[in-house]
Short mmCIF file of C-alpha atoms and ligand atoms in Angstrom, two decimals:
data_model
loop_
_atom_site.label_atom_id
_atom_site.label_comp_id
_atom_site.label_asym_id
_atom_site.label_seq_id
_atom_site.Cartn_x
_atom_site.Cartn_y
_atom_site.Cartn_z
CA MET A 1 0.00 0.00 0.00
CA ILE A 2 1.73 3.14 -1.17
CA ARG A 3 1.11 6.17 0.97
CA GLY A 4 -1.48 8.50 -0.50
CA GLY A 5 -1.28 12.29 -0.61
CA GLU A 6 -1.80 14.07 2.66
CA PRO A 7 1.73 15.30 3.32
CA TYR A 8 2.61 15.84 6.93
CA SER A 9 2.73 19.57 7.47
CA GLY A 10 4.09 20.01 10.97
CA ALA A 11 7.45 18.33 10.47
CA ALA A 12 10.53 20.42 10.99
CA ASN A 13 12.53 19.32 8.01
CA ASP A 14 12.95 22.52 6.07
CA GLU A 15 16.04 24.63 6.31
CA ASP A 16 13.97 27.50 7.66
CA ALA A 17 12.01 25.43 10.21
CA PRO A 18 11.53 27.34 13.45
CA LEU A 19 13.83 26.65 16.37
CA SER A 20 10.92 25.14 18.28
CA GLY A 21 9.89 22.85 15.37
CA VAL A 22 10.76 19.41 16.69
CA VAL A 23 9.85 20.27 20.28
CA SER A 24 6.36 21.36 19.31
CA GLU A 25 6.08 18.31 17.02
CA ARG A 26 6.83 16.12 20.01
CA TYR A 27 4.45 17.74 22.51
CA ARG A 28 1.83 19.31 20.25
CA CYS A 29 1.54 22.12 22.79
CA PRO A 30 0.04 25.51 21.87
CA ALA A 31 2.59 27.56 19.95
CA GLY A 32 2.80 30.45 22.42
CA PHE A 33 4.55 28.39 25.07
CA LEU A 34 7.71 27.73 23.07
CA ASP A 35 9.63 30.91 22.37
CA PHE A 36 13.24 30.21 21.44
CA TYR A 37 15.76 32.45 19.76
CA LEU A 38 19.45 32.21 18.96
CA SER A 39 21.97 34.04 21.12
CA GLY A 40 24.14 34.85 18.11
CA GLU A 41 25.61 33.66 14.84
CA LEU A 42 25.98 29.88 14.48
CA SER A 43 29.49 28.52 13.95
CA SER A 44 30.42 27.24 10.51
CA ASP A 45 31.93 24.05 11.93
CA GLN A 46 30.17 21.32 13.91
CA GLY A 47 31.24 19.40 16.97
CA TYR A 48 30.21 17.65 20.15
CA PHE A 49 29.02 19.58 23.18
CA ARG A 50 26.78 19.01 26.16
CA PHE A 51 23.35 20.40 27.05
CA GLY A 52 22.78 19.65 30.71
CA GLU A 53 24.05 16.59 32.49
CA ASN A 54 22.54 13.89 30.29
CA ALA A 55 22.63 15.16 26.74
CA ILE A 56 25.63 14.84 24.44
CA CYS A 57 24.82 16.81 21.29
CA TYR A 58 26.44 17.35 17.92
CA GLY A 59 26.20 20.33 15.61
CA ARG A 60 26.76 24.07 15.29
CA THR A 61 26.66 26.45 18.25
CA CYS A 62 26.86 30.19 18.84
CA SER A 63 29.51 30.06 21.54
CA GLY A 64 31.92 27.87 23.47
CA THR A 65 34.00 24.98 22.24
CA ARG A 66 33.01 22.01 20.14
CA GLU A 67 34.90 18.74 20.17
CA ALA A 68 35.62 16.26 17.39
CA SER A 69 34.65 13.27 19.53
CA PRO A 70 32.14 12.66 22.36
CA GLN A 71 34.84 12.80 25.05
CA PRO A 72 34.06 12.69 28.79
CA VAL A 73 34.52 16.43 29.36
CA LEU A 74 32.45 18.57 27.05
CA TYR A 75 31.43 22.21 27.25
CA ASP A 76 27.94 22.41 28.78
CA ARG A 77 25.81 24.82 26.74
CA LEU A 78 23.04 24.81 29.37
CA GLN A 79 24.97 27.53 31.23
CA ASP A 80 24.61 29.72 28.10
CA ALA A 81 20.82 29.38 27.93
CA VAL A 82 19.27 32.60 29.20
CA ILE A 83 15.70 33.65 29.91
CA GLU A 84 14.99 37.15 28.63
CA GLU A 85 11.66 38.96 28.33
CA GLY A 86 9.61 35.78 28.35
CA LYS A 87 11.79 34.05 25.78
CA VAL A 88 14.53 31.45 25.93
CA LYS A 89 17.81 32.55 24.38
CA LEU A 90 19.74 29.47 23.18
CA PRO A 91 23.30 28.99 21.93
CA PHE A 92 22.16 26.44 19.29
CA ASP A 93 19.15 25.57 17.16
CA PRO A 94 17.32 22.73 18.97
CA THR A 95 15.59 21.57 15.79
CA GLU A 96 18.93 21.21 14.02
CA ILE A 97 20.59 19.53 17.00
CA ILE A 98 17.76 17.02 17.52
CA GLU A 99 17.58 16.23 13.80
CA ASN A 100 21.35 15.61 13.81
CA LEU A 101 20.77 12.91 16.43
CA ARG A 102 17.60 11.38 15.01
CA ARG A 103 19.03 11.19 11.49
CA GLU A 104 22.42 10.11 12.82
CA ARG A 105 24.17 13.11 11.33
CA TYR A 106 27.18 12.81 13.58
CA PRO A 107 30.60 11.43 12.65
CA GLN A 108 30.55 8.09 14.40
CA THR A 109 27.67 6.70 12.35
CA GLN A 110 29.64 6.37 9.12
CA LEU A 111 31.13 2.97 8.42
CA THR A 112 34.90 3.17 8.59
CA ASP A 113 36.88 1.71 5.68
CA TYR A 114 37.70 -1.19 7.94
CA GLU A 115 34.02 -1.80 8.72
CA ARG A 116 33.12 -1.49 5.06
CA ALA A 117 35.75 -4.07 4.14
CA LEU A 118 34.57 -6.36 6.91
CA LYS A 119 30.98 -6.06 5.75
CA ARG A 120 31.95 -6.92 2.16
CA LEU A 121 33.99 -9.88 3.33
CA TYR A 122 31.14 -11.04 5.54
CA TYR A 123 28.64 -11.02 2.71
CA GLN A 124 31.07 -12.65 0.27
CA LEU A 125 31.83 -15.43 2.72
CA ARG A 126 28.32 -15.79 4.06
CA PRO A 127 27.03 -18.38 1.58
CA PHE A 128 30.09 -20.56 2.26
CA THR A 129 30.62 -20.19 5.97
CA ASN A 130 28.96 -21.90 8.83
CA GLN A 131 27.29 -20.10 11.68
CA TRP A 132 30.34 -20.59 13.92
CA LEU A 133 32.60 -18.53 11.64
CA ARG A 134 29.95 -15.88 11.08
CA LYS A 135 29.63 -15.43 14.84
CA ARG A 136 33.42 -15.11 15.13
CA ILE A 137 33.45 -12.32 12.55
CA GLN A 138 30.55 -10.53 14.23
CA ARG A 139 32.04 -10.81 17.70
CA PHE A 140 35.32 -9.48 16.38
CA HIS A 141 33.46 -6.50 14.97
CA ALA A 142 31.56 -5.89 18.21
CA ARG A 143 34.54 -6.43 20.50
CA ARG A 144 35.16 -2.85 21.57
CA TRP A 145 31.56 -1.75 22.03
CA ARG A 146 31.71 -1.36 25.81
CA ASN A 147 34.16 1.53 25.43
CA LEU A 148 31.68 3.59 23.42
CA SER A 149 30.26 6.44 25.50
CA PHE A 150 27.85 7.75 22.90
CA PRO A 151 25.07 6.97 22.17
CA HIS A 152 24.30 5.79 25.68
CA TRP A 153 24.01 2.02 26.26
CA PRO A 154 21.62 0.23 26.80
CA VAL A 155 19.10 2.98 25.95
CA ASP A 156 19.81 6.51 24.78
CA THR A 157 17.27 9.20 25.65
CA THR A 158 19.28 12.28 24.66
CA VAL A 159 16.42 13.69 22.57
CA GLU A 160 14.02 13.23 25.49
CA ASN A 161 16.52 14.95 27.82
CA ILE A 162 16.94 17.93 25.48
CA CYS A 163 13.19 18.34 25.00
CA GLU A 164 12.51 18.18 28.74
CA THR A 165 15.20 20.73 29.52
CA LEU A 166 13.74 23.04 26.89
CA LEU A 167 10.26 22.63 28.39
CA LEU A 168 11.61 23.42 31.86
CA LEU A 169 13.22 26.60 30.49
CA SER A 170 9.96 27.48 28.73
CA LEU A 171 7.97 27.06 31.96
CA LYS A 172 10.32 29.52 33.64
CA ALA A 173 10.34 31.95 30.71
CA LYS A 174 6.55 32.06 30.52
CA ARG A 175 6.21 32.21 34.33
CA THR A 176 3.55 29.55 34.14
CA ASP A 177 3.08 26.50 36.33
CA LYS A 178 2.09 24.15 33.51
CA ILE A 179 2.27 23.70 29.75
CA PRO A 180 -0.61 21.73 28.18
CA PHE A 181 0.21 19.13 25.54
CA ILE A 182 -1.23 16.04 23.86
CA TRP A 183 -0.23 12.87 25.73
CA PHE A 184 2.04 10.63 23.66
CA TRP A 185 -0.23 7.58 23.48
CA PRO A 186 -3.96 6.96 23.11
CA ARG A 187 -6.14 6.86 26.23
CA GLY A 188 -3.27 7.88 28.46
CA ALA A 189 -1.23 4.68 28.06
CA ARG A 190 2.06 4.95 29.92
CA GLY A 191 4.11 3.64 26.98
CA CYS A 192 3.94 1.46 23.90
CA VAL A 193 5.31 -2.00 23.06
CA LEU A 194 5.78 -3.37 19.53
CA MET A 195 6.62 -6.97 18.64
CA THR A 196 8.13 -7.45 15.19
CA HIS A 197 9.41 -10.62 13.50
CA ASP A 198 11.97 -10.52 10.69
CA VAL A 199 11.67 -13.71 8.64
CA GLU A 200 15.20 -14.47 7.46
CA THR A 201 15.25 -17.93 5.89
CA GLU A 202 13.09 -20.82 4.80
CA ALA A 203 13.49 -22.33 8.27
CA GLY A 204 12.18 -19.12 9.82
CA ARG A 205 9.28 -19.03 7.41
CA LYS A 206 8.35 -22.58 8.40
CA PHE A 207 8.40 -21.66 12.09
CA CYS A 208 5.98 -18.75 11.65
CA ASN A 209 2.86 -20.84 12.33
CA GLU A 210 4.24 -22.02 15.64
CA LEU A 211 5.35 -18.51 16.47
CA LEU A 212 1.81 -17.26 15.82
CA ASP A 213 0.55 -19.91 18.27
CA ILE A 214 3.08 -18.85 20.91
CA ASN A 215 2.14 -15.18 20.44
CA ASP A 216 -1.58 -15.96 20.62
CA SER A 217 -1.14 -17.83 23.88
CA PHE A 218 0.15 -14.54 25.34
CA GLY A 219 -2.36 -12.36 23.47
CA VAL A 220 0.35 -10.71 21.34
CA LYS A 221 -0.15 -9.43 17.77
CA ALA A 222 2.99 -8.77 15.77
CA SER A 223 4.19 -7.59 12.41
CA PHE A 224 6.14 -9.97 10.16
CA GLN A 225 8.86 -8.50 7.94
CA ILE A 226 9.05 -10.52 4.74
CA VAL A 227 12.02 -10.54 2.30
CA PRO A 228 10.31 -10.43 -1.13
CA GLU A 229 13.13 -11.87 -3.29
CA ASP A 230 15.77 -14.61 -3.26
CA ARG A 231 15.43 -15.83 0.32
CA TYR A 232 12.32 -18.02 0.23
CA ALA A 233 9.05 -18.38 -1.65
CA VAL A 234 6.31 -15.97 -0.56
CA PRO A 235 3.00 -17.56 -1.55
CA ALA A 236 -0.19 -15.59 -0.94
CA SER A 237 -1.35 -18.37 1.37
CA PHE A 238 1.59 -17.66 3.71
CA LEU A 239 0.76 -13.94 3.92
CA ASP A 240 -2.95 -14.72 4.35
CA ALA A 241 -2.17 -17.09 7.21
CA ILE A 242 -0.37 -14.27 9.06
CA ARG A 243 -3.06 -11.70 8.37
CA SER A 244 -5.88 -14.06 9.30
CA ARG A 245 -4.37 -14.22 12.80
CA GLY A 246 -4.70 -10.45 13.23
CA CYS A 247 -1.04 -9.79 12.44
CA GLU A 248 0.40 -7.61 9.68
CA ILE A 249 3.01 -7.76 6.94
CA ALA A 250 5.86 -5.33 6.40
CA ILE A 251 8.56 -5.42 3.73
CA GLN A 252 12.04 -6.46 4.82
CA ASP A 253 14.59 -5.11 2.34
CA LEU A 254 14.35 -6.50 -1.22
CA ASN A 255 16.69 -9.48 -1.29
CA HIS A 256 18.62 -9.08 1.97
CA ASP A 257 22.06 -8.99 0.34
CA GLY A 258 23.21 -6.17 2.65
CA ARG A 259 23.75 -3.76 -0.24
CA LEU A 260 20.54 -1.74 -0.33
CA PHE A 261 22.30 1.52 0.51
CA ASP A 262 25.58 0.95 -1.33
CA ASP A 263 24.76 2.85 -4.52
CA LYS A 264 22.07 5.51 -5.05
CA THR A 265 20.99 4.46 -8.57
CA GLU A 266 20.72 0.83 -7.57
CA PHE A 267 18.92 1.88 -4.38
CA LEU A 268 16.26 3.72 -6.40
CA ARG A 269 15.84 0.73 -8.71
CA ARG A 270 15.31 -1.52 -5.70
CA VAL A 271 12.96 0.94 -3.98
CA ALA A 272 10.68 0.85 -7.05
CA LEU A 273 10.47 -2.93 -6.65
CA ILE A 274 9.94 -2.60 -2.91
CA HIS A 275 6.96 -0.33 -3.64
CA ARG A 276 5.53 -2.95 -5.99
CA TYR A 277 5.83 -5.68 -3.36
CA ALA A 278 4.34 -3.39 -0.73
CA THR A 279 1.27 -2.90 -2.91
CA GLU A 280 1.07 -6.63 -3.60
CA TYR A 281 1.43 -7.57 0.09
CA GLY A 282 -0.73 -4.73 1.41
CA ALA A 283 2.25 -3.58 3.50
CA LYS A 284 2.68 -0.04 4.85
CA GLY A 285 5.92 -0.53 6.73
CA PHE A 286 9.55 -1.16 5.84
CA ARG A 287 12.66 -2.51 7.51
CA ALA A 288 16.09 -2.72 5.89
CA ALA A 289 18.18 -5.89 6.16
CA VAL A 290 20.64 -5.90 9.09
CA LEU A 291 19.36 -2.40 9.98
CA TYR A 292 21.59 -0.83 7.33
CA ARG A 293 20.27 2.64 6.68
CA LYS A 294 20.84 6.09 5.24
CA ALA A 295 18.25 8.57 6.44
CA GLU A 296 19.21 11.05 3.68
CA TRP A 297 17.82 8.65 1.09
CA TYR A 298 14.56 7.97 2.92
CA GLY A 299 12.69 10.56 0.85
CA ALA A 300 12.54 7.95 -1.95
CA ILE A 301 10.75 5.39 0.23
CA LYS A 302 7.05 6.00 -0.34
CA LEU A 303 5.80 3.70 2.37
CA SER A 304 4.15 5.01 5.49
CA PHE A 305 6.69 4.02 8.12
CA ASP A 306 10.19 2.65 8.61
CA MET A 307 11.54 0.48 11.45
CA SER A 308 15.27 0.37 10.65
CA ILE A 309 16.96 2.93 12.89
CA PRO A 310 18.28 1.60 16.20
CA ASN A 311 18.20 3.72 19.34
CA VAL A 312 21.79 2.78 20.16
CA ALA A 313 23.59 0.55 17.68
CA HIS A 314 26.83 -0.45 19.42
CA LEU A 315 26.18 -4.12 18.67
CA ASP A 316 24.81 -3.75 15.16
CA PRO A 317 27.03 -3.96 12.08
CA GLN A 318 26.25 -0.30 11.33
CA ARG A 319 26.99 1.77 14.43
CA GLY A 320 25.21 4.94 15.50
CA GLY A 321 21.71 5.39 16.87
CA CYS A 322 18.88 7.92 16.79
CA CYS A 323 19.08 8.71 20.55
CA THR A 324 15.31 8.77 21.05
CA VAL A 325 12.62 6.35 22.24
CA MET A 326 9.79 8.16 20.45
CA PRO A 327 8.48 7.93 16.88
CA TYR A 328 9.54 10.81 14.62
CA PHE A 329 9.09 11.98 11.07
CA ILE A 330 11.79 11.87 8.41
CA GLY A 331 10.02 13.92 5.77
CA ASP A 332 6.71 12.11 5.28
CA LEU A 333 8.03 8.78 6.50
CA LEU A 334 7.37 7.96 10.15
CA GLU A 335 10.31 6.34 11.91
CA LEU A 336 9.53 3.76 14.61
CA PRO A 337 13.00 3.29 16.09
CA VAL A 338 14.32 -0.10 17.21
CA THR A 339 14.80 0.51 20.93
CA THR A 340 15.73 -2.91 22.35
CA VAL A 341 18.50 -5.38 21.59
CA GLN A 342 17.75 -7.94 18.86
CA ASP A 343 17.33 -11.59 19.82
CA TYR A 344 20.26 -12.60 17.62
CA THR A 345 22.55 -10.14 19.39
CA LEU A 346 21.34 -11.21 22.80
CA PHE A 347 21.71 -14.95 22.11
CA HIS A 348 24.81 -15.07 19.92
CA LEU A 349 26.90 -11.95 20.53
CA LEU A 350 26.21 -11.49 24.24
CA ASN A 351 25.67 -15.21 24.85
CA GLU A 352 22.67 -14.47 27.07
CA ARG A 353 19.81 -16.79 27.86
CA SER A 354 17.97 -14.46 30.25
CA ILE A 355 15.63 -11.54 29.62
CA ASP A 356 17.42 -9.23 32.08
CA LEU A 357 18.80 -6.88 29.44
CA TRP A 358 15.41 -6.64 27.73
CA LYS A 359 13.78 -5.85 31.09
CA THR A 360 16.33 -3.14 31.85
CA GLN A 361 15.79 -1.57 28.45
CA VAL A 362 11.99 -1.64 28.71
CA GLU A 363 12.12 -0.06 32.15
CA LEU A 364 14.38 2.75 30.92
CA ILE A 365 12.11 3.31 27.91
CA LEU A 366 8.95 3.37 30.02
CA GLU A 367 10.45 5.89 32.43
CA ARG A 368 10.36 8.21 29.44
CA HIS A 369 6.96 6.95 28.21
CA GLY A 370 8.57 5.72 25.01
CA LEU A 371 8.21 3.01 22.44
CA ALA A 372 9.75 -0.41 23.16
CA THR A 373 10.31 -2.11 19.81
CA PHE A 374 11.39 -5.75 19.71
CA ILE A 375 12.93 -7.64 16.81
CA VAL A 376 12.58 -11.37 17.36
CA HIS A 377 13.38 -13.72 14.46
CA PRO A 378 11.40 -16.93 13.92
CA ASP A 379 14.76 -18.26 12.73
CA TYR A 380 16.42 -17.77 16.13
CA VAL A 381 13.69 -18.69 18.64
CA SER A 382 12.85 -22.13 17.28
CA GLY A 383 15.42 -23.87 19.49
CA PRO A 384 14.15 -25.12 22.89
CA ASP A 385 16.37 -22.79 24.96
CA THR A 386 15.81 -19.63 22.95
CA ARG A 387 12.11 -20.34 22.57
CA GLY A 388 11.89 -20.49 26.36
CA VAL A 389 13.62 -17.10 26.64
CA TYR A 390 11.15 -15.60 24.18
CA GLU A 391 8.20 -17.06 26.09
CA SER A 392 9.44 -15.58 29.35
CA LEU A 393 9.75 -12.21 27.60
CA LEU A 394 6.13 -12.44 26.46
CA GLY A 395 4.99 -13.45 29.93
CA TRP A 396 6.84 -10.58 31.54
CA LEU A 397 5.55 -8.09 28.93
CA ARG A 398 1.98 -9.19 29.61
CA GLU A 399 2.42 -8.52 33.33
CA GLU A 400 4.04 -5.15 32.61
CA SER A 401 1.19 -4.17 30.29
CA ASP A 402 -1.40 -4.90 32.94
CA ARG A 403 0.59 -3.21 35.69
CA HIS A 404 1.45 -0.04 33.80
CA ASN A 405 -1.35 0.38 31.28
CA LEU A 406 0.83 -0.11 28.19
CA TRP A 407 -0.40 0.08 24.63
CA THR A 408 0.52 -3.03 22.56
CA PRO A 409 -0.64 -2.27 19.01
CA LEU A 410 0.60 -3.27 15.55
CA PRO A 411 3.16 -0.92 13.98
CA SER A 412 0.59 0.39 11.48
CA GLU A 413 -1.65 1.41 14.39
CA VAL A 414 1.19 3.43 15.90
CA ASP A 415 1.78 4.98 12.48
CA SER A 416 -1.86 5.92 12.17
CA TRP A 417 -2.05 7.28 15.73
CA TRP A 418 1.15 9.35 15.47
CA ARG A 419 0.03 10.87 12.16
CA LYS A 420 -3.36 11.83 13.58
CA ARG A 421 -1.76 13.19 16.74
CA SER A 422 0.61 15.27 14.58
CA ARG A 423 -2.44 17.04 13.12
CA MET A 424 -4.28 17.58 16.42
CA SER A 425 -3.96 20.76 18.38
CA VAL A 426 -4.54 21.97 21.92
CA VAL A 427 -6.91 24.94 22.00
CA GLN A 428 -8.02 27.19 24.83
CA ASP A 429 -11.45 26.37 26.23
CA GLY A 430 -12.51 28.92 28.83
CA ASP A 431 -9.86 28.73 31.51
CA SER A 432 -8.89 25.21 30.44
CA TRP A 433 -7.68 23.42 27.32
CA ARG A 434 -9.17 20.99 24.85
CA ILE A 435 -7.74 18.77 22.07
CA GLU A 436 -9.11 19.23 18.58
CA GLY A 437 -8.72 17.17 15.42
CA GLU A 438 -9.49 13.78 13.93
CA GLY A 439 -8.97 11.06 16.52
CA ALA A 440 -9.08 13.52 19.44
CA ASP A 441 -11.56 11.23 21.24
CA ARG A 442 -8.67 8.83 21.95
CA ALA A 443 -6.24 11.60 22.85
CA VAL A 444 -5.65 12.73 26.42
CA LEU A 445 -4.71 16.21 27.54
CA ALA A 446 -1.57 16.33 29.68
CA PHE A 447 0.48 18.98 31.45
CA ALA A 448 4.22 19.46 31.87
CA ARG A 449 5.17 20.92 35.25
CA ASN A 450 8.29 22.00 37.04
CA ALA A 451 8.77 19.95 40.24
CA ASN A 452 11.95 21.21 41.92
CA ASP A 453 13.73 21.75 38.62
CA ARG A 454 12.62 18.40 37.27
CA LEU A 455 10.05 18.11 34.52
CA VAL A 456 7.03 15.99 35.43
CA TYR A 457 4.04 15.04 33.33
CA GLU A 458 0.47 14.82 34.55
CA LEU A 459 -2.64 13.57 32.78
CA ALA A 460 -5.51 16.06 32.92
CA ASP A 461 -8.49 13.70 32.92
CA THR A 462 -7.27 11.28 35.54
CA GLY A 463 -5.09 13.54 37.65
CA ARG A 464 -2.64 10.62 37.46
CA ALA A 465 0.94 11.80 37.63
CA HIS A 466 3.60 10.42 35.32
CA SER A 467 6.95 11.27 36.74
CA SER A 468 9.32 11.80 33.90
CA HIS A 469 12.60 10.45 35.34
ZN1 ZN B 501 16.99 -9.67 8.27
#
């Protein structure tokens, strides 16, 4: 299903987007509350700096020093943020800085020549090597990941930290005790959990039926990412079987050869085919093989959403990370970031057979009311030990959902919700506020407050407080 017209209008992607663009996109708060302006001319060069204790940023600034690498001591720009005449004077453009993170426009994300060579070797050898050698190569690649300080392992919430600091400054600038906004999830859910299955091989495809049974026994509906070419046959009956169980289909790459983003012309040729398969499969979502990605090329992908950008990618073949646990727009494409470690990585790189890391990640994500996205492969959970790990994850997630009022939709439902929310607005209604727009009946009004220099969220209808940290 190719996305129809209806371009998203609120996205801050233009060169001349306002400084508050991405912050107002995130909160959907009335425009008057966010009043940012630059303290001076932006530098011509870019570099790393800090904005408060927990936000390493990259980009241009008006003052201070910028570093070439995310070293432990960085100049903190928060001390240069000043409140003047009801406005917040900033030494950088928050929209630019947040987009640099979300689109991975910082140096570390590029594959080094060494990594590029390793990737080529890996794919050349892959058909001939056994799993043991493949794991060796991958572990060799991942060996130094614990030394990486940025993005933050095991979950990076830099974008959340920046946005909350900016809201705190705005509360002070406007001398108000609360800023109204549209709560992130429908009906006031505390956070959102997505289960996605990438079908890698014929063996994985064969295990899908059993996986559907396992999921159903825990009441979970998932999306299945199908490789259209070369990997396995994709009969209509297979897709129907998945859909008839209330699950959905997304496109995984074209042929999974790891080269989708190697060459622009070839990329465009493949994207045209991907669009054809999406129409044929009734798919609205996309995921690239091995989470290879190039956000600059995403404009060509005319699907509704993408699920290929990791939150923190220390253990993925392509390093980097989007540093957020919330959906965000890249042009008209909605990005649903991958915010938890993949099963393959957990089982074969970290040699884990417990769900402790997954639990830690989900807890960190939910503290920020974010999106917990799982990639579990039918290919890797068919063994008795790994299957057991997956089942304990589902059991734990079910308890968490009940305990914390989590939303567990299909990815296309998140896509649809986030698009509608992006067109809703908060309007004044007497001495209170009201949400207007299509889908507003599911939306909940919330307030951001300053509690001893900490930003807290509060739902209007229930009076239930959501502490933000
Ligand atoms: Zn894959």
